[in-house]
Structures are given as structure tokens and as C-alpha cells.
Coordinates of C-alpha atoms and ligand atoms in Angstrom, one line a residue:
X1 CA 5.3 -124.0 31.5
X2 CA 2.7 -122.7 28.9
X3 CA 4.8 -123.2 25.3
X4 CA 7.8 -125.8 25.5
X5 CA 10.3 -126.0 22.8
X6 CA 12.1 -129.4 22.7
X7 CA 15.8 -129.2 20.6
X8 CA 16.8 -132.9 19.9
X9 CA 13.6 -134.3 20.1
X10 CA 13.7 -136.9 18.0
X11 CA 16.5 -139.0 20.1
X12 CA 16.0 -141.3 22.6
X13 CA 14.9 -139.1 25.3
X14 CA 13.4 -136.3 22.9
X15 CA 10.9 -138.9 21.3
X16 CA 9.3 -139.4 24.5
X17 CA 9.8 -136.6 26.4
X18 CA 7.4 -134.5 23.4
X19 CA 5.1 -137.6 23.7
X20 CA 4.6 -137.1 27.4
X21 CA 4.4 -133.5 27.3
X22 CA 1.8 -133.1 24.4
X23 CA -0.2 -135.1 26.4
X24 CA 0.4 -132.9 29.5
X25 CA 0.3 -129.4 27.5
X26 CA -1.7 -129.9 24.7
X27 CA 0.1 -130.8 21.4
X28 CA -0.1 -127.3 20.1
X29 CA 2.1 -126.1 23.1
X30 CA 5.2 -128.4 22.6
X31 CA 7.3 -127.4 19.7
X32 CA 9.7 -130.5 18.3
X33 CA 12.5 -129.4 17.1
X34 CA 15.7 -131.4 15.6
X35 CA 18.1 -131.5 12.8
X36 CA 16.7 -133.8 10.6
X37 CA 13.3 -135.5 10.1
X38 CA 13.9 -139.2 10.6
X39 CA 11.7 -140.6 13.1
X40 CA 9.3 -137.5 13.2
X41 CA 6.1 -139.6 12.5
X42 CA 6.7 -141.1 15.9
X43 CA 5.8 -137.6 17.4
X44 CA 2.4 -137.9 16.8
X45 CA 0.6 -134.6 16.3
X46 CA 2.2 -130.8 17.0
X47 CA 4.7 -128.7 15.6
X48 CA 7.7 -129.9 14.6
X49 CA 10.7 -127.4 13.0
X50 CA 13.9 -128.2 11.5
X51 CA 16.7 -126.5 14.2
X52 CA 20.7 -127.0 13.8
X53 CA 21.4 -125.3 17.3
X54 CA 24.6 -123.9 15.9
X55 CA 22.3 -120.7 14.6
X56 CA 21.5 -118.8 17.4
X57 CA 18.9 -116.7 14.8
X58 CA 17.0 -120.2 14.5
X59 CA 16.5 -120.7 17.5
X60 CA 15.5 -116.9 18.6
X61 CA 13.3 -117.1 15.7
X62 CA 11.2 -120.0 16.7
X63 CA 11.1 -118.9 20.3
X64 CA 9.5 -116.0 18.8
X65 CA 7.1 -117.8 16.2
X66 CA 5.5 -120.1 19.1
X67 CA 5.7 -117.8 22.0
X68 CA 8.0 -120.2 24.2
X69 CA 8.3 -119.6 27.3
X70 CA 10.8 -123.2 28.3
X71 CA 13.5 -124.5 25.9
X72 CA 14.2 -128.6 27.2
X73 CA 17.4 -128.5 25.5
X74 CA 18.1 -132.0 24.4
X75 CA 20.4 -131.6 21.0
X76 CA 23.7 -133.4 21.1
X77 CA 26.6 -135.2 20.4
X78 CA 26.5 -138.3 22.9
X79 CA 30.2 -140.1 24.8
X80 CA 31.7 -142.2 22.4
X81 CA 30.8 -140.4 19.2
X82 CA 31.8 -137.2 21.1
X83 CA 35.4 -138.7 21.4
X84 CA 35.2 -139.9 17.7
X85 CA 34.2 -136.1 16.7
X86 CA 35.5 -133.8 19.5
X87 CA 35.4 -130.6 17.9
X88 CA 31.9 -131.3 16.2
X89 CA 30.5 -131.9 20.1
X90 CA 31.9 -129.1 21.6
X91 CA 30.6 -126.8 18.6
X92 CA 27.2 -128.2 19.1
X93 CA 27.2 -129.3 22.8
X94 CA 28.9 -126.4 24.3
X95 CA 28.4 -124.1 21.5
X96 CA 24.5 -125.1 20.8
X97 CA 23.7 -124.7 24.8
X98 CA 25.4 -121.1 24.9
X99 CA 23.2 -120.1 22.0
X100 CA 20.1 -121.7 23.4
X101 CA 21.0 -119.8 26.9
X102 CA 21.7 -116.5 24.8
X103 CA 18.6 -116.5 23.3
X104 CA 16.9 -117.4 27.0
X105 CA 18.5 -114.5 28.7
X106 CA 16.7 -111.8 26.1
X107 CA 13.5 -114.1 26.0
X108 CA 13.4 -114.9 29.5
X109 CA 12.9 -118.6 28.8
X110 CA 13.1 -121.2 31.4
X111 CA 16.1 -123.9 30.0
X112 CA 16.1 -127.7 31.2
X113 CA 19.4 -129.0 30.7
X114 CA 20.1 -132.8 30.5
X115 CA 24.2 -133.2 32.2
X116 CA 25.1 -136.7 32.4
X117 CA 27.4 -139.2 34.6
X118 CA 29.8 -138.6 32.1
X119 CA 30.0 -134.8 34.4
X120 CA 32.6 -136.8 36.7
X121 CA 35.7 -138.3 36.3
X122 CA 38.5 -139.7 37.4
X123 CA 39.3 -138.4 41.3
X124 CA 35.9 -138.0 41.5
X125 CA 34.5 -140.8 44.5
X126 CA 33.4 -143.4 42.5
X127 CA 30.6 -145.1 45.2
X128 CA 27.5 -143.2 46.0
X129 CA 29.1 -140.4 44.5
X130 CA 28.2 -136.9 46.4
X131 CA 26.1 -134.2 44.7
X132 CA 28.8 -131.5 44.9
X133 CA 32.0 -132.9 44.3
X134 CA 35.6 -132.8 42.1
X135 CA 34.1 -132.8 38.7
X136 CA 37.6 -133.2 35.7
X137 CA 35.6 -135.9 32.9
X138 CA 38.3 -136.7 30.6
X139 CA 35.8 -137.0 27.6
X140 CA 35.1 -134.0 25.5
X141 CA 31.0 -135.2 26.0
X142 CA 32.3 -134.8 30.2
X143 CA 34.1 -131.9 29.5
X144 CA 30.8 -130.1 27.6
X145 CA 28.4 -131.3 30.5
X146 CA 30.5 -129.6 32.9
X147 CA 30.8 -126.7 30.6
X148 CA 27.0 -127.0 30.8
X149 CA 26.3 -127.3 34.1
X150 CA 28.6 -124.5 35.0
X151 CA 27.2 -121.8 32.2
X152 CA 23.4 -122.9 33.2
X153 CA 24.5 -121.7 37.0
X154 CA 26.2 -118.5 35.3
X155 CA 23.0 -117.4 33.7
X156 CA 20.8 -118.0 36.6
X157 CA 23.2 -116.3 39.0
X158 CA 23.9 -113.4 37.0
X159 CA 21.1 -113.2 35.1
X160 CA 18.1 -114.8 37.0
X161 CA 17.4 -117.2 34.6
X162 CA 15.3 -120.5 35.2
X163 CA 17.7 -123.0 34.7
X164 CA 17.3 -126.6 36.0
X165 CA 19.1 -129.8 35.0
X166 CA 19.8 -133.2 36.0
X167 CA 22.7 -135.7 35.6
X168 CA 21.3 -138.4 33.6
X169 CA 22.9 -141.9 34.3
X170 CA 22.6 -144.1 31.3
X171 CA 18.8 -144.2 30.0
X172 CA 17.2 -147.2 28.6
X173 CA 14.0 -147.5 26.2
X174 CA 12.2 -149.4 23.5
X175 CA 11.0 -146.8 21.2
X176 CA 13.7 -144.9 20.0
X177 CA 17.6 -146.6 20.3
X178 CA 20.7 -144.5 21.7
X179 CA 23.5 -143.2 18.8
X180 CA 26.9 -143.6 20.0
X181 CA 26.7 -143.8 23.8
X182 CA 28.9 -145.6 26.2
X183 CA 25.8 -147.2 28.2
X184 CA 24.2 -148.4 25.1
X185 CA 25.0 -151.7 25.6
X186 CA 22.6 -152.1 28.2
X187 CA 20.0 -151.1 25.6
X188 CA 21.0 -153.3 22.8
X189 CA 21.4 -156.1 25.4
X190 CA 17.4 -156.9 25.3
X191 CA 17.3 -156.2 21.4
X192 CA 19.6 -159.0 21.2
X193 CA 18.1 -161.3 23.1
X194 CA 15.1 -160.7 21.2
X195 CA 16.4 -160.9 18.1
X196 CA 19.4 -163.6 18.4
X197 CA 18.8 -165.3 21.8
X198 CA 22.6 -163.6 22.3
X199 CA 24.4 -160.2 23.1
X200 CA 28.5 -159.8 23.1
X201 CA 28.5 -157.0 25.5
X202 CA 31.4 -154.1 24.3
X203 CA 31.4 -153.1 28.4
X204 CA 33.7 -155.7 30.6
X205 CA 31.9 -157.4 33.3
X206 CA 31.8 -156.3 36.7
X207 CA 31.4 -152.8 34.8
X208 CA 29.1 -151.1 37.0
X209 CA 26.6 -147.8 36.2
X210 CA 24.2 -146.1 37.1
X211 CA 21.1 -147.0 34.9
X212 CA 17.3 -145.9 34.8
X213 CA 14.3 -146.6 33.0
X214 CA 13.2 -144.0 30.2
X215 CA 9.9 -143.5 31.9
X216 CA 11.4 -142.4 35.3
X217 CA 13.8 -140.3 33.4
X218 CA 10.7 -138.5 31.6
X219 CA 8.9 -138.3 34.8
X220 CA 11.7 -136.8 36.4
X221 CA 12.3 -134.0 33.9
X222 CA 8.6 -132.9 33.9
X223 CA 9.1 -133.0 38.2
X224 CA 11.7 -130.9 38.0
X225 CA 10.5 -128.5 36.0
X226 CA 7.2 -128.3 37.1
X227 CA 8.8 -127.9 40.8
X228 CA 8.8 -124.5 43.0
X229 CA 12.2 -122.9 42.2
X230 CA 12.2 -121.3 45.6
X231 CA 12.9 -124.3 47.3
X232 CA 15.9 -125.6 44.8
X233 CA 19.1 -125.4 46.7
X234 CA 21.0 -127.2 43.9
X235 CA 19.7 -126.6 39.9
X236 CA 22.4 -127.6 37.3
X237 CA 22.7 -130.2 37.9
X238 CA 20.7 -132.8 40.4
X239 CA 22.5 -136.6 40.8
X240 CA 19.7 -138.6 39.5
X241 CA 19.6 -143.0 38.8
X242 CA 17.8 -145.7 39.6
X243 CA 19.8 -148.7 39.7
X244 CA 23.6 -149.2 39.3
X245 CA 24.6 -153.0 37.5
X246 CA 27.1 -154.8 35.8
X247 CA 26.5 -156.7 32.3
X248 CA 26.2 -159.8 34.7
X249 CA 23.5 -158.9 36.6
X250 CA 21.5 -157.5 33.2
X251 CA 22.1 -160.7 31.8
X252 CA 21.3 -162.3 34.9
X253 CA 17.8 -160.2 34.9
X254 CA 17.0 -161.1 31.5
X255 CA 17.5 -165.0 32.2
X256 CA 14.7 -165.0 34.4
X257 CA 11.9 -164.4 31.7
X258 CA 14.6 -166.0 28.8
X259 CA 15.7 -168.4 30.7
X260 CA 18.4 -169.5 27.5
X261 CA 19.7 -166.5 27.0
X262 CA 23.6 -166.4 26.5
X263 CA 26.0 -163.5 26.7
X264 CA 29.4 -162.5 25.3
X265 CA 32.0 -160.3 25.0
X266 CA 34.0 -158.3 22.7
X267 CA 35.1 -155.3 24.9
X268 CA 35.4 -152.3 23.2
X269 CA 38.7 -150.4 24.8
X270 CA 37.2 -146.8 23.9
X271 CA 33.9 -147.3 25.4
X272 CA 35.0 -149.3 28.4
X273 CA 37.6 -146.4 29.5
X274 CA 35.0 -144.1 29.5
X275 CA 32.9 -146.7 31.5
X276 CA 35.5 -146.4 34.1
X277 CA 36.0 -143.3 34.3
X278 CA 32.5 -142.8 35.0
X279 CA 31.0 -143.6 39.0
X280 CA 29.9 -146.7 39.8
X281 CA 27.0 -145.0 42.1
X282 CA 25.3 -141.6 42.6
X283 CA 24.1 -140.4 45.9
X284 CA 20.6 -139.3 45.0
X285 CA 19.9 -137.6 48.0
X286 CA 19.4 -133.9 47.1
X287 CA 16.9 -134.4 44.2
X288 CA 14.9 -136.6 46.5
X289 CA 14.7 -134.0 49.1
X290 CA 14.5 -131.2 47.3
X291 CA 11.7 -131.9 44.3
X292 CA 10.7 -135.6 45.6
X293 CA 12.5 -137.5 42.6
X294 CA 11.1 -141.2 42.9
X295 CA 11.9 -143.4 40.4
X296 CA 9.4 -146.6 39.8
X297 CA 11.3 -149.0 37.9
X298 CA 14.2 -151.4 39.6
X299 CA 16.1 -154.3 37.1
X300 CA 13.6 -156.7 36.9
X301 CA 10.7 -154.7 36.8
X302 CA 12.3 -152.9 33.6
X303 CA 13.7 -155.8 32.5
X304 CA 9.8 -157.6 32.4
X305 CA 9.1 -154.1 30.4
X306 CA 11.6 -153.8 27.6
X307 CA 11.0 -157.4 26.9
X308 CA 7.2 -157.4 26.5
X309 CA 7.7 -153.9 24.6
X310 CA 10.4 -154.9 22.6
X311 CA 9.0 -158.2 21.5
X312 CA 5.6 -156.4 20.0
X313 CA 8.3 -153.8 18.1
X314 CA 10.7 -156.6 16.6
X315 CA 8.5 -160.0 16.2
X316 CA 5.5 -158.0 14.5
X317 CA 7.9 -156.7 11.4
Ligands
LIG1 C1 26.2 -142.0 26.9 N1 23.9 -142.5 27.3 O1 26.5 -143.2 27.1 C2 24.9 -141.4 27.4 C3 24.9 -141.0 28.8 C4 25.5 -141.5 31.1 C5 25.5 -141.9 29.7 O2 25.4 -139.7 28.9 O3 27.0 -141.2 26.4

């Protein structure tokens, strides 16, 4: 990878993944892209465009401009504000990625694309559920993720294209917040204690999902990427988590450093159907083997994290 553009970057996996690769590439070489500005001083020096991925010309035009040779292809509409918006997220989730891929197969740019959890559904085995296996989400953010996964294989089989992508379980950070996701709450959980000593979880307990820290999740991406594409038996896309927990057991977590800590609930019907439709536990077996995923951070050890992190962010304003 020489010149990276990033579409989204200014979410919660965008802000860091440019931050990580700047410091890998040389700011020059990592375009940010996104659809508005909010949150772009964060970035930190480099490029940064405006790019609505529903114009392919955009995006053709900037791989041109900076000489790209990867798109990380981050842009989209997230699980519960996809169901809120269905035909907005498959215009830009669906819609955006064929563009992006379009523009790939006459640029011959590599494409990482982030699938999710939200890939399975129900019939699929819910415990240490297996690489390849029966994939119907009943979400329309499911439904594009397949969509994904299956067009990024397309264009690498018939077009030998460098596509490479991971199913994200649901990511958790301190510097930029989630919008409209169904694992969410395991983010807002430590704001709350921060803030109010209290969190009134919208997930049921005994919810379980697979969770990971945002800096294994940026790790990962740059792994993958960076890994020898003749020994990928699997690319779009590999099972990838960390942990798996209920709101119990992140309450639980967070007890042992705020030791009064209290927690609700107010389940949110929407977002815990969509919890349960989603496995409980991924078998991580083929990204392990085949480009040596090895995530760092269990519970606690994030838990200690986003606590110190988040306390500096909120207590200092
Ligand atoms: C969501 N955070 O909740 C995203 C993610 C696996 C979850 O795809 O929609």
C-alpha cells in the first residue's frame, strides 16, 4: 500500500484507522475522505476531501488526483439507523461499495471492506459461529453486508481484484462515539459511568456479542491488508472478535475500578431483535491461521482503558 484512500473516515473506526495509518504511510499518503467535515480536526495533518460515495465520478476523480492505489472503504449507514432508513442504506451501503468497486476494477485499486456480525442471521449457528456458513440477516445493514461480501468476491474472482474484508463484531472506542448501532450500548455504558455513575442499558441482559477493542480492530485491518494475498484462502470476509459478553458482565467489569457503579434497563425492542439475531460467538479460527489475527485487549483490560481514556476526555471539559 503506497496511497490509501479512507471513505467514512471521520466515524468511529475511520478517525483512527487514518490516525494509525498516517503514522504508518506518511500523512501525505492517506487521503480522508467523508461526507461532511465535523470531527475533521481530529485527523491531524493530510488530505482530507469531501466524498458522498453515491458519485461514482467523485470517487474516480480523487483516485485519480492522489494516485491511490487502496480504497478502505468505511462509508455507511450502521444497524439500527439502517432499519430506520432502509432505502437510504442500501443506496449508500450497497450502492456506495459497487461504485467504490467500479471504480477499483478500471483503477486496479486494492478495496478493504469492513462486513459485520450483522452478515448472519437467524438459522445461522449462533455459538462459535463457523467461518463459512448460512448467511440470511434480516436487517437491511445484514442484508448490504452480505451484498458486500458477496460483490467483493465477484470482483476478485472475475476480475482479479484485491479485495479483503473482515466481519467486524461490535467495536468500542473513546475518541469518536458510534451513530445508530445496535452494540452501541456497550460504548455508551463507560460514558455513563463516567458521567452519571449509571447506564440503563437498551440491550436485555444475558444479551451476548461478540465485542473488541478499537485498537485490535485497527491493528487488524492494517494486518490484513498488509498480508501476502497468496496465502488467503478466505478474503471477504474473515470472522474476526475478541470477546463475547452480556451487559452483566460489562457492568460487572466496570465495578471493579467503579466499584458503585449501578446499571439499568430500558430495552429497546428494535435494537434488542437485531441483538438476537446476531451470534452469540464467532469462531476465529481462519483469520488466525491464515494472516495471524491476535487481538490484545480482553474485558478488563479494555475496560481499565476506556475508563482512564474517557475520564481525561469528559472530566477535563
Ligand atoms: C452496529 N456497531 O451495531 C455496528 C456493528 C456488529 C455491530 O456492525 O450496527
Amino acid at each position: 500500500m503506497k496511497n490509501i484512500l479512507v471513505t467514512g473516515c471521520l466515524g468511529q473506526i475511520g478517525t483512527e484507522l487514518v490516525k494509525k495509518l498516517r503514522k504508518g504511510y506518511g500523512a501525505d499518503h492517506v487521503v480522508g475522505s467523508d461526507v461532511k467535515t465535523t470531527g475533521v480536526e481530529k485527523l491531524g495533518d493530510g488530505p482530507f476531501e469531501i466524498l458522498d460515495v453515491r458519485e461514482s465520478q467523485t470517487i474516480a476523480g480523487l483516485v485519480e488526483k492522489y494516485n491511490i492505489d487502496t480504497i478502505m472503504h468505511l462509508a455507511g449507514l450502521l444497524s439500527a439507523v439502517g432499519e430506520m432508513k432502509p432505502q437510504l442504506a442500501w443506496q449508500i451501503n450497497a450502492g456506495g461499495l459497487f461504485n467504490v468497486l467500479e471504480v477499483a476494477r478500471e483503477k486496479r485499486t486494492a478495496i478493504f471492506f469492513p462486513s459485520s456480525i450483522a452478515a448472519f442471521g437467524p438459522g445461522t449457528p449462533l455459538d462459535h459461529t463457523p467461518q463459512d456458513t448460512i448467511q440470511r440477516p434480516a436487517t437491511m445493514y445484514g442484508i448490504t453486508k452480505v451484498t458486500g461480501e458477496l460483490l467483493c468476491d465477484y470482483y476478485h474472482l472475475k476480475y482479479g481484484l484485491d479485495t479483503r474484508g473482515v466481519r467486524f463484531p461490535g467495536l468500542i472506542s473513546y475518541e469518536t462515539e458510534p451513530g445508530g448501532g445496535t452494540t452501541d450500548y456497550a460504548v455508551d455504558i463507560y460514558y455513563k459511568a463516567i458521567t452519571d455513575g449509571h447506564y440503563d442499558s437498551f440491550i436485555a441482559a444475558g444479551t451476548y456479542m461478540d465485542m473488541m477493542y478499537m485498537p485490535d480492530a485497527i491493528n487488524a485491518v492494517v494486518q490484513l491488508m498488509e498480508a501476502d494475498g497468496a496465502k488467503l484462502k478466505h478474503r471477504n470476509a474473515f470472522n474476526i472478535s475478541a470477546m463475547s459478553f452480556e451487559p452483566e458482565e460489562i457492568a460487572a467489569s466496570i465495578r471493579k475500578f467503579m466499584p458503585n457503579f449501578t446499571m439499568g434497563y430500558k430495552v429497546d425492542p428494535v435494537r434488542q431483535a437485531i441483538a438476537e439475531s446476531w451470534p452469540n460467538s464467532l469462531d476465529v479460527h481462519a483469520a488466525k491461521e491464515e494472516w495471524g489475527f491476535n487481538p490484545q485487549y480482553d474485558l478488563d483490560k479494555m475496560t481499565e482503558d476506556m475508563l482512564k481514556h474517557l475520564k481525561e476526555k469528559l472530566l477535563k471539559k
